[in-house]
Amino acid sequence: MLRDPILTSRVEGGRNVPLLVWRTDGPLRAASSGPLGGGVGVRRWVLNATVPMSYDRDDPAAHLAALAADLALDGPGVGLLTGVDVTEVVARTDTGVRAWATVGLGTPVPAAAPAAGGLTQRVGTVNIVVYVPARLADSALVNAVATATEAKTQAIGELGLPGTGTPTDAVTVLCPVDGPEAAYGGPRSTWGAPLARAVHSAVRAGGERPVVPWSDRLTG
């Protein structure tokens, strides 16, 4: 099972920078688009780390691995980055499915629109972590990531924003390694339906409140 996230911090540049850590009671199956631990496999933890809007490292996976080592996180895990203050995480539960979202929608873009130059540097990452309390087949895990993305996009549309997401969004879906295998993760499946509702509610709630980049708060 995926435990509730713990809020902690690390010191970088002389400042305490927040991060969230989810630990597990044992190995979990996961599908993730995160820069560390992305893909499909067994994972033991998830890390969502706030970074300043000036973040320009070209080795985010190595950076996240170092943060995980500092926290004594053992084994393979998932690492995510965001300009959002992760203390503002929104949690929702639906029929046993648990979803957490850190929501920054400063740079919403339509996925298939032509690339625009000179995007203003505003907080623009939506990181979603979901736990499904049933074993999902590989195809269902991938489908669940798509379902979470569809639910996020629905919430963004309802917020009246002109985009389907932001250029740096990430989704992680985790489930048990044992038990009967669910074959489907779409929005009308047994587990995909509550997943969609939980993610939609979390992203909608996070997007309804003003979000100031963590690094802007240091100078504001």
Coordinates of C-alpha atoms in Angstrom, one line a residue:
M1 CA 0.0 0.0 0.0
L2 CA 1.1 3.6 -0.7
R3 CA 1.2 5.6 2.6
D4 CA 0.2 9.2 3.0
P5 CA 2.9 11.6 1.8
I6 CA 5.3 13.1 4.4
L7 CA 6.3 16.7 4.0
T8 CA 10.0 17.3 4.5
S9 CA 12.6 19.6 3.1
R10 CA 16.2 19.8 2.0
V11 CA 18.7 22.7 2.1
E12 CA 19.7 24.2 -1.3
G13 CA 21.2 27.6 -1.9
G14 CA 20.9 28.3 1.8
R15 CA 17.1 27.8 1.8
N16 CA 14.9 25.1 3.0
V17 CA 13.1 23.7 0.0
P18 CA 10.0 21.5 0.5
L19 CA 9.4 18.1 -0.9
L20 CA 6.9 15.3 -0.5
V21 CA 7.7 11.7 0.0
W22 CA 5.4 8.7 -0.4
R23 CA 6.7 5.4 1.1
T24 CA 5.2 2.0 0.5
D25 CA 4.6 -1.0 2.8
G26 CA 6.2 -3.1 0.1
P27 CA 6.9 -3.1 -3.6
L28 CA 4.2 -1.7 -5.9
R29 CA 3.7 -1.9 -9.6
A30 CA 3.9 1.5 -11.3
A31 CA 3.6 3.3 -14.6
S32 CA 5.1 6.8 -14.6
S33 CA 6.2 9.6 -16.9
G34 CA 8.5 11.1 -14.2
P35 CA 12.1 12.0 -15.0
L36 CA 13.3 9.5 -12.5
G37 CA 11.8 6.0 -12.4
G38 CA 9.6 6.5 -15.5
G39 CA 8.2 3.6 -17.4
V40 CA 6.5 0.5 -16.1
G41 CA 8.1 -1.5 -13.2
V42 CA 8.2 -2.1 -9.5
R43 CA 8.7 1.0 -7.3
R44 CA 9.1 1.5 -3.6
W45 CA 8.7 5.3 -3.1
V46 CA 7.6 8.5 -4.8
L47 CA 9.3 11.9 -4.4
N48 CA 7.8 15.2 -5.5
A49 CA 10.3 18.0 -5.1
T50 CA 9.8 21.7 -5.3
V51 CA 12.4 23.6 -7.4
P52 CA 12.8 27.3 -8.2
M53 CA 11.4 28.7 -11.4
S54 CA 15.0 29.3 -12.5
Y55 CA 15.8 25.6 -12.4
D56 CA 18.0 24.8 -15.4
R57 CA 19.8 21.6 -14.5
D58 CA 20.1 19.2 -17.4
D59 CA 20.3 16.1 -15.1
P60 CA 17.0 16.0 -13.3
A61 CA 17.1 12.3 -12.8
A62 CA 20.5 12.5 -11.2
H63 CA 19.3 15.4 -9.0
L64 CA 16.3 13.4 -7.9
A65 CA 18.4 10.3 -7.2
A66 CA 20.7 12.4 -5.0
L67 CA 17.6 13.7 -3.1
A68 CA 16.3 10.2 -2.6
A69 CA 19.7 9.0 -1.3
D70 CA 19.8 11.9 1.2
L71 CA 16.4 10.7 2.4
A72 CA 17.6 7.1 2.7
L73 CA 15.0 5.9 0.2
D74 CA 16.0 2.4 -0.8
G75 CA 15.4 0.6 -4.0
P76 CA 13.8 1.9 -7.2
G77 CA 11.4 4.8 -7.0
V78 CA 9.8 7.7 -8.9
G79 CA 11.0 11.2 -8.8
L80 CA 9.1 14.3 -9.9
L81 CA 9.9 18.1 -10.0
T82 CA 7.7 21.1 -9.8
G83 CA 7.8 24.9 -9.3
V84 CA 4.7 24.5 -7.1
D85 CA 5.1 24.6 -3.4
V86 CA 4.4 21.0 -2.7
T87 CA 2.9 21.9 0.7
E88 CA -0.2 22.8 -1.4
V89 CA -0.8 19.2 -2.5
V90 CA -4.5 18.3 -2.9
A91 CA -5.6 14.8 -2.0
R92 CA -8.8 13.1 -3.0
T93 CA -10.2 9.5 -2.5
D94 CA -12.9 7.7 -4.5
T95 CA -14.0 4.1 -4.0
G96 CA -10.6 3.2 -2.6
V97 CA -8.6 5.0 -5.3
R98 CA -6.4 7.7 -3.8
A99 CA -5.1 10.7 -5.8
W100 CA -2.7 13.5 -5.0
A101 CA -2.0 16.5 -7.2
T102 CA 0.3 19.5 -7.1
V103 CA -1.2 22.0 -9.5
G104 CA 0.5 24.8 -11.4
L105 CA -1.4 26.0 -14.4
G106 CA 0.6 29.2 -15.3
T107 CA 1.5 27.9 -18.8
P108 CA -1.4 25.9 -20.1
V109 CA -1.0 24.8 -23.7
P110 CA -3.1 22.8 -26.2
A111 CA -1.2 19.6 -26.8
A112 CA -1.3 19.7 -30.6
A113 CA -0.9 23.5 -31.0
P114 CA 2.2 24.8 -32.8
A115 CA 5.2 25.4 -30.5
A116 CA 5.3 29.0 -29.3
G117 CA 8.5 30.8 -28.6
G118 CA 9.2 33.0 -25.6
L119 CA 6.8 31.4 -23.1
T120 CA 6.7 33.4 -20.0
Q121 CA 8.3 31.6 -17.1
R122 CA 5.3 30.9 -14.8
V123 CA 4.6 28.0 -12.6
G124 CA 3.2 25.4 -15.0
T125 CA 3.5 21.8 -13.8
V126 CA 0.7 19.4 -12.8
N127 CA 2.1 16.4 -11.0
I128 CA -0.4 13.6 -10.3
V129 CA 0.2 10.5 -8.1
V130 CA -2.5 7.8 -7.9
Y131 CA -2.8 4.6 -5.9
V132 CA -5.2 2.0 -7.1
P133 CA -5.9 -0.8 -4.5
A134 CA -6.0 -3.6 -7.1
R135 CA -3.4 -5.1 -9.3
L136 CA -3.6 -3.7 -12.8
A137 CA -2.3 -5.5 -15.9
D138 CA 0.5 -3.6 -17.8
S139 CA -2.0 -2.5 -20.4
A140 CA -4.4 -1.3 -17.6
L141 CA -1.6 0.7 -16.0
V142 CA -0.9 2.5 -19.2
N143 CA -4.6 3.0 -19.7
A144 CA -4.9 4.4 -16.2
V145 CA -2.2 7.0 -17.0
A146 CA -4.2 8.0 -20.0
T147 CA -7.4 8.2 -17.9
A148 CA -5.7 10.4 -15.3
T149 CA -4.5 12.7 -18.1
E150 CA -8.0 12.9 -19.6
A151 CA -9.5 13.7 -16.1
K152 CA -6.8 16.4 -15.7
T153 CA -7.7 17.9 -19.1
Q154 CA -11.4 17.9 -18.2
A155 CA -10.7 19.8 -15.0
I156 CA -8.5 22.4 -16.9
G157 CA -11.3 22.9 -19.4
E158 CA -13.8 23.4 -16.7
L159 CA -11.5 26.0 -15.2
G160 CA -11.8 28.0 -18.4
L161 CA -8.1 27.7 -19.3
P162 CA -7.0 27.5 -23.0
G163 CA -5.0 24.3 -22.8
T164 CA -5.0 20.5 -22.2
G165 CA -2.1 20.6 -19.8
T166 CA 1.3 22.1 -19.4
P167 CA 4.6 21.2 -21.2
T168 CA 6.0 19.5 -18.0
D169 CA 3.1 17.6 -16.5
A170 CA 3.8 14.1 -15.1
V171 CA 1.5 11.2 -14.0
T172 CA 2.4 8.2 -11.8
V173 CA -0.1 5.4 -11.1
L174 CA 0.8 2.7 -8.6
C175 CA -1.0 -0.6 -7.6
P176 CA -0.3 -3.8 -5.7
V177 CA 2.0 -6.5 -7.2
D178 CA -0.3 -9.3 -6.0
G179 CA -3.9 -10.3 -6.4
P180 CA -6.4 -10.8 -9.2
E181 CA -5.4 -8.8 -12.2
A182 CA -7.7 -6.1 -13.6
A183 CA -7.5 -5.9 -17.4
Y184 CA -8.8 -2.4 -17.9
G185 CA -8.0 1.2 -16.7
G186 CA -10.2 3.3 -18.9
P187 CA -12.7 5.9 -17.6
R188 CA -15.6 3.4 -17.5
S189 CA -13.7 0.5 -16.0
T190 CA -14.0 -0.7 -12.4
W191 CA -10.9 1.2 -11.3
G192 CA -10.5 3.7 -14.0
A193 CA -13.8 5.4 -13.2
P194 CA -13.0 6.3 -9.6
L195 CA -9.5 7.2 -10.7
A196 CA -10.9 9.7 -13.1
R197 CA -13.2 11.2 -10.5
A198 CA -10.4 11.5 -7.9
V199 CA -7.9 13.0 -10.3
H200 CA -10.5 15.4 -11.7
S201 CA -11.5 16.6 -8.3
A202 CA -7.9 17.1 -7.1
V203 CA -6.8 19.0 -10.2
R204 CA -10.0 21.1 -10.2
A205 CA -9.6 22.0 -6.6
G206 CA -5.9 22.8 -7.0
G207 CA -6.5 24.9 -10.1
E208 CA -9.3 27.0 -8.5
R209 CA -7.0 28.7 -6.0
P210 CA -4.2 31.1 -6.9
V211 CA -0.8 29.4 -7.1
V212 CA 2.3 31.5 -6.6
P213 CA 5.6 29.8 -7.6
W214 CA 7.6 28.8 -4.6
S215 CA 10.6 30.8 -5.6
D216 CA 8.4 34.0 -6.1
R217 CA 7.4 33.8 -2.5
L218 CA 11.0 34.2 -1.5
T219 CA 11.2 37.6 -3.1
G220 CA 7.6 38.7 -2.7

